[in-house]
């Protein structure tokens, strides 16, 4: 079970770029979560992904003898979902389908992948831990940065910051 969770149903085994595949797999899953239960279910799912991810990552890194194997992508899923939370909240707030916010989906994906790969400041500091917590938490920080970026871009697009 730890392998299924850590690889997010084996999406982490896809090559090249398993982290990107994990982030892509997170998109339809988040859409389904939002449609099924709105922002509250999305928050619960992020918390579950984090808890299950810590557990599975700890087991899988120990089993594989690698502090950060590329095939572990549950961290990307949790981080990508966090990056998408402004869309869930925004769609619920204005009463539109979350698919109508498609530019935000592109921004959330691109910004999350940028911060996850580039690892600026706190993202890199957390990643440098070299343990299961670092594997999980660097993507949470990257997801938070991406979420802030999505909010700023939405504010600009909607004329709030002009």
Coordinates of N, CA, C and O in Angstrom, one line a residue:
X1 N 0.8 -1.2 0.0 CA 0.0 0.0 0.0 C 0.9 1.3 0.0 O 0.5 2.3 -0.6
X2 N 2.0 1.2 0.7 CA 2.9 2.4 0.7 C 3.4 2.8 -0.7 O 3.5 4.0 -1.0
X3 N 3.6 1.8 -1.5 CA 4.1 2.0 -2.8 C 3.0 2.7 -3.7 O 3.2 3.6 -4.5
X4 N 1.8 2.2 -3.5 CA 0.6 2.7 -4.3 C 0.4 4.2 -3.9 O 0.2 5.1 -4.8
X5 N 0.5 4.5 -2.6 CA 0.3 5.9 -2.2 C 1.5 6.7 -2.6 O 1.3 7.8 -3.2
X6 N 2.7 6.3 -2.4 CA 3.9 7.1 -2.7 C 4.0 7.4 -4.2 O 4.4 8.5 -4.5
X7 N 3.6 6.5 -5.0 CA 3.7 6.7 -6.5 C 2.4 7.3 -7.0 O 2.2 7.4 -8.2
X8 N 1.4 7.6 -6.2 CA 0.1 8.0 -6.5 C -0.5 7.1 -7.6 O -0.7 7.5 -8.8
X9 N -0.8 5.9 -7.2 CA -1.4 4.9 -8.1 C -0.5 4.6 -9.3 O -1.0 4.5 -10.4
X10 N 0.8 4.6 -9.1 CA 1.9 4.3 -10.0 C 2.2 5.3 -11.1 O 2.9 5.1 -12.0
X11 N 1.6 6.5 -11.0 CA 1.9 7.6 -11.9 C 3.4 8.0 -11.8 O 4.0 8.5 -12.7
X12 N 4.0 7.8 -10.6 CA 5.3 8.1 -10.4 C 6.3 7.2 -11.1 O 7.5 7.5 -11.2
X13 N 5.8 6.1 -11.7 CA 6.7 5.2 -12.4 C 6.8 5.6 -13.9 O 7.6 5.1 -14.6
X14 N 6.0 6.6 -14.3 CA 6.1 7.1 -15.7 C 7.3 7.9 -15.9 O 7.7 8.7 -15.0
X15 N 7.9 7.7 -17.1 CA 9.1 8.4 -17.4 C 8.9 9.1 -18.8 O 8.1 8.7 -19.5
X16 N 9.7 10.2 -19.1 CA 10.5 10.9 -18.2 C 9.7 11.8 -17.3 O 8.6 12.1 -17.5
X17 N 10.4 12.4 -16.3 CA 9.8 13.4 -15.4 C 8.6 12.9 -14.6 O 7.5 13.4 -14.7
X18 N 8.9 12.0 -13.7 CA 7.8 11.5 -12.9 C 7.1 12.5 -12.0 O 5.9 12.5 -11.8
X19 N 7.8 13.6 -11.6 CA 7.2 14.6 -10.8 C 6.2 15.4 -11.6 O 5.1 15.8 -11.1
X20 N 6.5 15.6 -12.9 CA 5.5 16.3 -13.8 C 4.3 15.4 -14.0 O 3.1 15.8 -14.0
X21 N 4.5 14.1 -14.2 CA 3.4 13.1 -14.3 C 2.5 13.1 -13.1 O 1.3 13.1 -13.2
X22 N 3.2 13.1 -11.9 CA 2.4 13.2 -10.7 C 1.6 14.4 -10.6 O 0.4 14.4 -10.1
X23 N 2.2 15.6 -11.0 CA 1.4 16.8 -10.9 C 0.3 16.8 -11.9 O -0.8 17.3 -11.6
X24 N 0.5 16.3 -13.1 CA -0.6 16.2 -14.1 C -1.7 15.3 -13.6 O -2.9 15.6 -13.7
X25 N -1.4 14.2 -12.9 CA -2.4 13.2 -12.4 C -3.2 13.9 -11.3 O -4.4 13.6 -11.1
X26 N -2.6 14.8 -10.6 CA -3.3 15.5 -9.5 C -4.4 16.4 -10.0 O -5.4 16.7 -9.3
X27 N -4.3 16.9 -11.3 CA -5.3 17.8 -11.8 C -6.7 17.2 -11.9 O -7.6 17.8 -11.3
X28 N -6.9 16.1 -12.6 CA -8.3 15.6 -12.7 C -8.8 15.1 -11.3 O -10.0 15.1 -11.0
X29 N -7.9 14.6 -10.5 CA -8.2 14.2 -9.1 C -8.8 15.4 -8.3 O -9.8 15.3 -7.7
X30 N -8.1 16.5 -8.4 CA -8.6 17.7 -7.7 C -9.9 18.2 -8.3 O -10.8 18.6 -7.5
X31 N -10.1 18.2 -9.6 CA -11.3 18.5 -10.2 C -12.5 17.7 -9.6 O -13.5 18.2 -9.2
X32 N -12.2 16.4 -9.6 CA -13.3 15.5 -9.1 C -13.6 15.8 -7.6 O -14.7 15.7 -7.2
X33 N -12.5 16.0 -6.8 CA -12.7 16.4 -5.4 C -13.6 17.6 -5.2 O -14.5 17.7 -4.4
X34 N -13.2 18.6 -6.0 CA -14.0 19.9 -5.9 C -15.4 19.7 -6.3 O -16.3 20.2 -5.7
X35 N -15.7 19.0 -7.4 CA -17.0 18.8 -7.9 C -17.8 18.0 -6.9 O -19.0 18.3 -6.7
X36 N -17.2 17.1 -6.3 CA -17.9 16.2 -5.3 C -18.2 16.9 -4.0 O -19.3 16.7 -3.5
X37 N -17.2 17.6 -3.5 CA -17.4 18.2 -2.2 C -16.9 19.6 -1.9 O -16.8 20.1 -0.8
X38 N -16.6 20.3 -3.0 CA -16.2 21.7 -2.9 C -14.9 21.9 -2.1 O -14.1 20.9 -1.9
X39 N -14.6 23.1 -1.7 CA -13.3 23.4 -1.0 C -13.1 22.6 0.2 O -11.9 22.2 0.5
X40 N -14.1 22.3 1.0 CA -13.9 21.5 2.2 C -13.3 20.2 1.9 O -12.4 19.7 2.6
X41 N -13.9 19.5 0.9 CA -13.3 18.1 0.6 C -11.9 18.3 0.1 O -11.1 17.4 0.3
X42 N -11.6 19.3 -0.7 CA -10.3 19.5 -1.2 C -9.3 19.7 0.0 O -8.2 19.1 0.0
X43 N -9.7 20.5 1.0 CA -8.8 20.7 2.2 C -8.6 19.3 2.9 O -7.4 19.0 3.3
X44 N -9.6 18.6 3.1 CA -9.5 17.3 3.7 C -8.6 16.4 2.9 O -7.8 15.6 3.5
X45 N -8.8 16.4 1.6 CA -8.0 15.5 0.7 C -6.5 15.9 0.8 O -5.6 15.0 0.8
X46 N -6.2 17.2 0.9 CA -4.8 17.6 1.1 C -4.2 17.1 2.4 O -3.1 16.6 2.4
X47 N -5.0 17.2 3.4 CA -4.6 16.7 4.7 C -4.3 15.2 4.7 O -3.3 14.7 5.3
X48 N -5.2 14.5 4.1 CA -5.0 13.0 3.9 C -3.8 12.7 3.1 O -3.0 11.8 3.4
X49 N -3.6 13.4 2.0 CA -2.5 13.2 1.1 C -1.2 13.5 1.9 O -0.2 12.7 1.8
X50 N -1.2 14.5 2.7 CA 0.0 14.8 3.5 C 0.3 13.7 4.6 O 1.4 13.2 4.6
X51 N -0.7 13.3 5.3 CA -0.6 12.3 6.3 C -0.2 10.9 5.7 O 0.8 10.3 6.1
X52 N -0.9 10.5 4.7 CA -0.6 9.3 4.0 C 0.8 9.4 3.3 O 1.6 8.4 3.3
X53 N 1.1 10.6 2.8 CA 2.4 10.8 2.1 C 3.6 10.7 3.0 O 4.6 10.1 2.7
X54 N 3.4 11.3 4.2 CA 4.5 11.1 5.2 C 4.8 9.7 5.5 O 5.9 9.2 5.5
X55 N 3.7 8.9 5.8 CA 3.8 7.5 6.1 C 4.4 6.7 5.0 O 5.4 6.0 5.2
X56 N 3.9 6.9 3.8 CA 4.3 6.1 2.6 C 5.8 6.5 2.2 O 6.6 5.6 1.9
X57 N 6.1 7.8 2.3 CA 7.4 8.2 1.9 C 8.5 7.7 2.9 O 9.5 7.3 2.5
X58 N 8.1 7.7 4.1 CA 9.1 7.2 5.1 C 9.4 5.7 4.9 O 10.5 5.3 4.9
X59 N 8.4 4.9 4.6 CA 8.5 3.5 4.3 C 9.3 3.3 3.0 O 10.3 2.5 3.0
X60 N 8.9 4.0 2.0 CA 9.5 3.8 0.6 C 10.9 4.3 0.5 O 11.8 3.6 -0.1
X61 N 11.3 5.4 1.2 CA 12.7 5.8 1.1 C 13.6 4.9 1.9 O 14.7 4.6 1.5
X62 N 13.1 4.4 3.0 CA 13.8 3.4 3.7 C 14.0 2.1 2.9 O 15.1 1.5 2.8
X63 N 12.9 1.6 2.3 CA 13.0 0.4 1.5 C 13.9 0.5 0.3 O 14.7 -0.4 0.0
X64 N 13.9 1.7 -0.3 CA 14.7 1.9 -1.5 C 16.1 2.3 -1.2 O 17.0 2.3 -2.1
X65 N 16.4 2.8 0.0 CA 17.7 3.2 0.4 C 18.1 4.5 -0.4 O 19.3 4.8 -0.6
X66 N 17.1 5.3 -0.7 CA 17.3 6.6 -1.4 C 16.5 7.6 -0.7 O 15.3 7.5 -0.5
X67 N 17.1 8.8 -0.3 CA 16.4 9.8 0.5 C 15.3 10.5 -0.3 O 14.4 11.1 0.3
X68 N 15.4 10.5 -1.6 CA 14.4 11.2 -2.4 C 14.3 10.6 -3.8 O 14.6 11.2 -4.8
X69 N 13.7 9.4 -3.9 CA 13.5 8.7 -5.2 C 12.5 9.5 -6.0 O 11.4 9.9 -5.5
X70 N 12.8 9.6 -7.3 CA 11.9 10.3 -8.2 C 10.5 9.8 -8.4 O 9.6 10.5 -8.6
X71 N 10.4 8.5 -8.1 CA 9.1 7.8 -8.3 C 8.1 8.2 -7.2 O 6.9 8.0 -7.4
X72 N 8.6 8.7 -6.1 CA 7.6 9.2 -5.1 C 7.1 10.5 -5.5 O 7.8 11.5 -5.6
X73 N 5.7 10.5 -5.8 CA 5.1 11.7 -6.3 C 3.9 12.2 -5.5 O 3.2 13.1 -5.8
X74 N 3.6 11.5 -4.4 CA 2.5 11.9 -3.5 C 2.8 13.4 -3.0 O 1.9 14.1 -2.8
X75 N 4.1 13.7 -2.9 CA 4.4 15.1 -2.5 C 4.0 16.1 -3.5 O 3.5 17.2 -3.2
X76 N 4.2 15.7 -4.8 CA 3.8 16.6 -5.9 C 2.3 16.7 -5.9 O 1.7 17.8 -6.2
X77 N 1.6 15.6 -5.6 CA 0.1 15.7 -5.6 C -0.4 16.6 -4.5 O -1.2 17.5 -4.8
X78 N 0.1 16.5 -3.3 CA -0.3 17.4 -2.2 C 0.1 18.8 -2.5 O -0.8 19.7 -2.3
X79 N 1.3 19.1 -3.1 CA 1.7 20.4 -3.4 C 0.8 21.0 -4.5 O 0.4 22.2 -4.5
X80 N 0.6 20.2 -5.5 CA -0.3 20.7 -6.7 C -1.7 21.0 -6.2 O -2.3 22.0 -6.6
X81 N -2.2 20.2 -5.3 CA -3.6 20.4 -4.8 C -3.6 21.7 -4.0 O -4.5 22.5 -4.1
X82 N -2.5 22.0 -3.2 CA -2.5 23.2 -2.5 C -2.4 24.4 -3.4 O -3.1 25.4 -3.2
X83 N -1.7 24.3 -4.5 CA -1.6 25.4 -5.5 C -2.9 25.6 -6.2 O -3.2 26.8 -6.6
X84 N -3.8 24.6 -6.2 CA -5.1 24.7 -6.9 C -6.2 25.2 -5.9 O -7.3 25.6 -6.4
X85 N -5.9 25.3 -4.6 CA -6.9 25.7 -3.6 C -7.6 27.1 -3.9 O -8.8 27.2 -3.7
X86 N -6.8 28.1 -4.4 CA -7.5 29.3 -4.7 C -8.5 29.2 -5.7 O -9.5 29.9 -5.7
X87 N -8.4 28.3 -6.6 CA -9.4 28.0 -7.7 C -10.7 27.5 -7.1 O -11.8 27.9 -7.4
X88 N -10.5 26.5 -6.2 CA -11.6 25.9 -5.5 C -12.4 26.9 -4.7 O -13.6 27.0 -4.8
X89 N -11.7 27.7 -3.9 CA -12.3 28.7 -3.1 C -12.9 29.8 -4.0 O -14.1 30.2 -3.7
X90 N -12.3 30.2 -5.0 CA -12.8 31.2 -5.9 C -14.1 30.8 -6.6 O -15.1 31.5 -6.7
X91 N -14.0 29.5 -7.1 CA -15.2 29.0 -7.8 C -16.4 28.9 -6.9 O -17.5 29.3 -7.3
X92 N -16.2 28.4 -5.7 CA -17.2 28.3 -4.7 C -17.8 29.7 -4.3 O -19.0 29.9 -4.2
X93 N -16.9 30.6 -4.2 CA -17.2 32.0 -3.8 C -18.1 32.7 -4.8 O -19.1 33.3 -4.4
X94 N -17.8 32.5 -6.0 CA -18.6 33.2 -7.1 C -19.6 32.4 -7.7 O -20.4 32.8 -8.5
X95 N -19.7 31.1 -7.3 CA -20.7 30.2 -7.8 C -20.6 29.8 -9.3 O -21.6 29.6 -10.0
X96 N -19.4 29.6 -9.7 CA -19.1 29.1 -11.1 C -18.5 27.7 -11.0 O -17.9 27.3 -10.0
X97 N -18.6 27.0 -12.1 CA -17.9 25.7 -12.1 C -16.4 25.9 -12.1 O -15.9 26.9 -12.7
X98 N -15.6 25.1 -11.5 CA -14.2 25.3 -11.4 C -13.5 25.2 -12.7 O -12.4 25.8 -12.9
X99 N -14.1 24.5 -13.7 CA -13.5 24.5 -15.0 C -13.5 25.8 -15.7 O -12.7 26.1 -16.6
X100 N -14.4 26.7 -15.3 CA -14.5 28.0 -15.9 C -13.2 28.8 -15.6 O -12.9 29.8 -16.2
X101 N -12.5 28.4 -14.6 CA -11.3 29.1 -14.1 C -10.0 28.5 -14.8 O -9.0 28.5 -14.2
X102 N -10.2 28.1 -16.0 CA -9.1 27.4 -16.7 C -7.8 28.1 -16.8 O -6.7 27.5 -16.7
X103 N -7.7 29.5 -16.9 CA -6.4 30.1 -16.8 C -5.7 29.9 -15.5 O -4.5 29.7 -15.5
X104 N -6.5 29.8 -14.4 CA -5.9 29.5 -13.1 C -5.3 28.1 -13.0 O -4.3 27.9 -12.3
X105 N -5.9 27.2 -13.7 CA -5.4 25.8 -13.7 C -4.0 25.8 -14.4 O -3.1 25.2 -13.9
X106 N -3.9 26.5 -15.5 CA -2.6 26.6 -16.2 C -1.5 27.3 -15.3 O -0.4 26.8 -15.1
X107 N -2.0 28.4 -14.7 CA -1.0 29.1 -13.8 C -0.6 28.3 -12.6 O 0.6 28.2 -12.2
X108 N -1.6 27.6 -12.0 CA -1.3 26.8 -10.8 C -0.3 25.6 -11.2 O 0.7 25.4 -10.4
X109 N -0.5 25.0 -12.3 CA 0.4 23.9 -12.7 C 1.8 24.5 -13.0 O 2.8 23.9 -12.5
X110 N 1.8 25.5 -13.9 CA 3.1 26.1 -14.3 C 3.9 26.6 -13.1 O 5.1 26.4 -13.0
X111 N 3.2 27.4 -12.2 CA 3.9 27.9 -11.1 C 4.4 26.8 -10.1 O 5.5 26.9 -9.6
X112 N 3.6 25.8 -9.9 CA 4.0 24.8 -9.0 C 5.2 24.0 -9.5 O 6.2 23.8 -8.8
X113 N 5.2 23.7 -10.8 CA 6.3 23.0 -11.4 C 7.6 23.9 -11.3 O 8.7 23.4 -11.1
X114 N 7.4 25.2 -11.6 CA 8.5 26.1 -11.5 C 9.2 26.1 -10.2 O 10.4 25.9 -10.0
X115 N 8.3 26.3 -9.1 CA 8.9 26.3 -7.8 C 9.4 25.0 -7.3 O 10.4 24.9 -6.6
X116 N 8.8 23.9 -7.7 CA 9.2 22.6 -7.4 C 10.6 22.2 -8.0 O 11.4 21.6 -7.3
X117 N 10.8 22.7 -9.2 CA 12.1 22.4 -9.9 C 13.2 23.3 -9.5 O 14.3 23.0 -9.2
X118 N 12.8 24.6 -9.5 CA 13.8 25.7 -9.2 C 14.2 25.7 -7.7 O 15.4 25.9 -7.4
X119 N 13.3 25.4 -6.8 CA 13.5 25.3 -5.3 C 14.1 26.6 -4.7 O 15.1 26.6 -4.1
X120 N 13.4 27.7 -4.9 CA 13.9 29.0 -4.4 C 13.8 29.0 -2.9 O 12.8 28.5 -2.3
X121 N 14.7 29.7 -2.2 CA 14.7 29.9 -0.8 C 14.1 28.8 0.1 O 14.8 27.7 0.1
X122 N 13.0 29.0 0.7 CA 12.5 28.0 1.7 C 12.2 26.7 1.1 O 12.3 25.7 1.7
X123 N 11.9 26.6 -0.2 CA 11.6 25.3 -0.9 C 12.9 24.5 -0.8 O 12.9 23.3 -0.5
X124 N 14.0 25.1 -1.2 CA 15.3 24.4 -1.2 C 15.8 24.1 0.2 O 16.4 23.1 0.5
X125 N 15.5 25.0 1.2 CA 15.9 24.8 2.5 C 15.3 23.5 3.1 O 15.9 22.7 3.8
X126 N 14.0 23.4 2.8 CA 13.2 22.3 3.4 C 13.7 21.0 2.6 O 13.9 19.9 3.3
X127 N 13.9 21.1 1.3 CA 14.3 19.9 0.5 C 15.7 19.4 1.0 O 16.0 18.2 1.0
X128 N 16.5 20.3 1.5 CA 17.9 20.0 1.9 C 17.9 19.1 3.2 O 19.0 18.6 3.6
X129 N 16.8 18.9 3.8 CA 16.7 18.1 5.0 C 17.2 16.7 4.7 O 17.8 16.0 5.5
X130 N 16.9 16.2 3.5 CA 17.3 14.9 3.1 C 16.6 13.7 3.7 O 17.2 12.6 3.9
X131 N 15.4 14.0 4.2 CA 14.6 12.9 4.8 C 13.2 12.9 4.2 O 12.8 13.7 3.4
X132 N 12.3 12.0 4.7 CA 10.9 11.9 4.3 C 10.2 13.2 4.5 O 9.4 13.6 3.6
X133 N 10.4 13.9 5.6 CA 9.8 15.2 5.8 C 10.2 16.2 4.8 O 9.3 17.0 4.3
X134 N 11.4 16.2 4.4 CA 11.9 17.1 3.4 C 11.3 16.8 2.0 O 10.9 17.8 1.3
X135 N 11.1 15.5 1.7 CA 10.5 15.1 0.5 C 9.1 15.7 0.4 O 8.7 16.3 -0.6
X136 N 8.3 15.6 1.5 CA 7.0 16.0 1.5 C 6.8 17.6 1.6 O 6.1 18.2 0.9
X137 N 7.6 18.1 2.5 CA 7.4 19.5 2.8 C 7.9 20.5 1.8 O 7.4 21.6 1.6
X138 N 8.9 20.2 1.0 CA 9.4 21.1 0.0 C 8.3 21.3 -1.1 O 8.1 22.5 -1.6
X139 N 7.5 20.3 -1.3 CA 6.4 20.5 -2.3 C 5.2 21.2 -1.7 O 4.5 21.9 -2.4
X140 N 5.0 21.2 -0.4 CA 4.0 22.0 0.3 C 4.4 23.4 0.2 O 3.6 24.3 -0.1
X141 N 5.6 23.7 0.5 CA 6.1 25.1 0.4 C 6.0 25.6 -1.1 O 5.5 26.7 -1.3
X142 N 6.4 24.8 -2.0 CA 6.3 25.1 -3.5 C 4.8 25.4 -3.8 O 4.5 26.3 -4.6
X143 N 3.9 24.5 -3.3 CA 2.5 24.7 -3.5 C 1.9 25.9 -2.9 O 1.1 26.6 -3.5
X144 N 2.4 26.3 -1.8 CA 2.0 27.6 -1.1 C 2.5 28.8 -2.0 O 1.7 29.7 -2.2
X145 N 3.7 28.7 -2.4 CA 4.2 29.8 -3.3 C 3.4 29.9 -4.6 O 3.0 31.0 -5.0
X146 N 3.1 28.8 -5.2 CA 2.3 28.7 -6.4 C 0.9 29.3 -6.1 O 0.3 30.0 -6.9
X147 N 0.3 28.9 -5.0 CA -1.1 29.4 -4.6 C -1.1 30.9 -4.5 O -2.0 31.6 -5.0
X148 N 0.0 31.5 -3.9 CA 0.1 32.9 -3.8 C 0.2 33.5 -5.2 O -0.4 34.6 -5.5
X149 N 1.0 32.9 -6.0 CA 1.1 33.4 -7.4 C -0.2 33.4 -8.1 O -0.5 34.3 -8.9
X150 N -1.0 32.3 -7.9 CA -2.3 32.2 -8.6 C -3.2 33.4 -8.1 O -3.9 34.0 -8.9
X151 N -3.2 33.6 -6.8 CA -4.0 34.7 -6.3 C -3.5 36.1 -6.9 O -4.4 36.9 -7.3
X152 N -2.2 36.3 -6.9 CA -1.7 37.6 -7.5 C -2.1 37.7 -9.0 O -2.6 38.8 -9.4
X153 N -1.9 36.6 -9.7 CA -2.3 36.7 -11.2 C -3.8 36.9 -11.4 O -4.2 37.6 -12.3
X154 N -4.6 36.2 -10.5 CA -6.1 36.4 -10.6 C -6.4 37.9 -10.3 O -7.3 38.5 -11.0
X155 N -5.8 38.4 -9.3 CA -6.0 39.8 -8.9 C -5.7 40.8 -10.1 O -6.4 41.7 -10.4
X156 N -4.5 40.5 -10.7 CA -4.1 41.3 -11.8 C -5.1 41.2 -13.0 O -5.6 42.1 -13.6
X157 N -5.5 39.9 -13.3 CA -6.4 39.6 -14.4 C -7.8 40.2 -14.2 O -8.5 40.6 -15.2
X158 N -8.2 40.3 -12.9 CA -9.5 40.9 -12.6 C -9.5 42.4 -12.3 O -10.5 42.9 -11.8
X159 N -8.3 43.0 -12.5 CA -8.2 44.4 -12.3 C -8.2 44.9 -10.8 O -8.3 46.1 -10.5
X160 N -7.9 44.0 -9.9 CA -7.9 44.3 -8.5 C -6.6 45.1 -8.2 O -6.6 46.0 -7.3
X161 N -5.5 44.7 -8.8 CA -4.2 45.3 -8.5 C -3.8 46.4 -9.5 O -2.6 46.8 -9.6
X162 N -4.7 46.9 -10.3 CA -4.3 47.9 -11.3 C -4.8 49.3 -10.9 O -5.6 49.5 -10.1

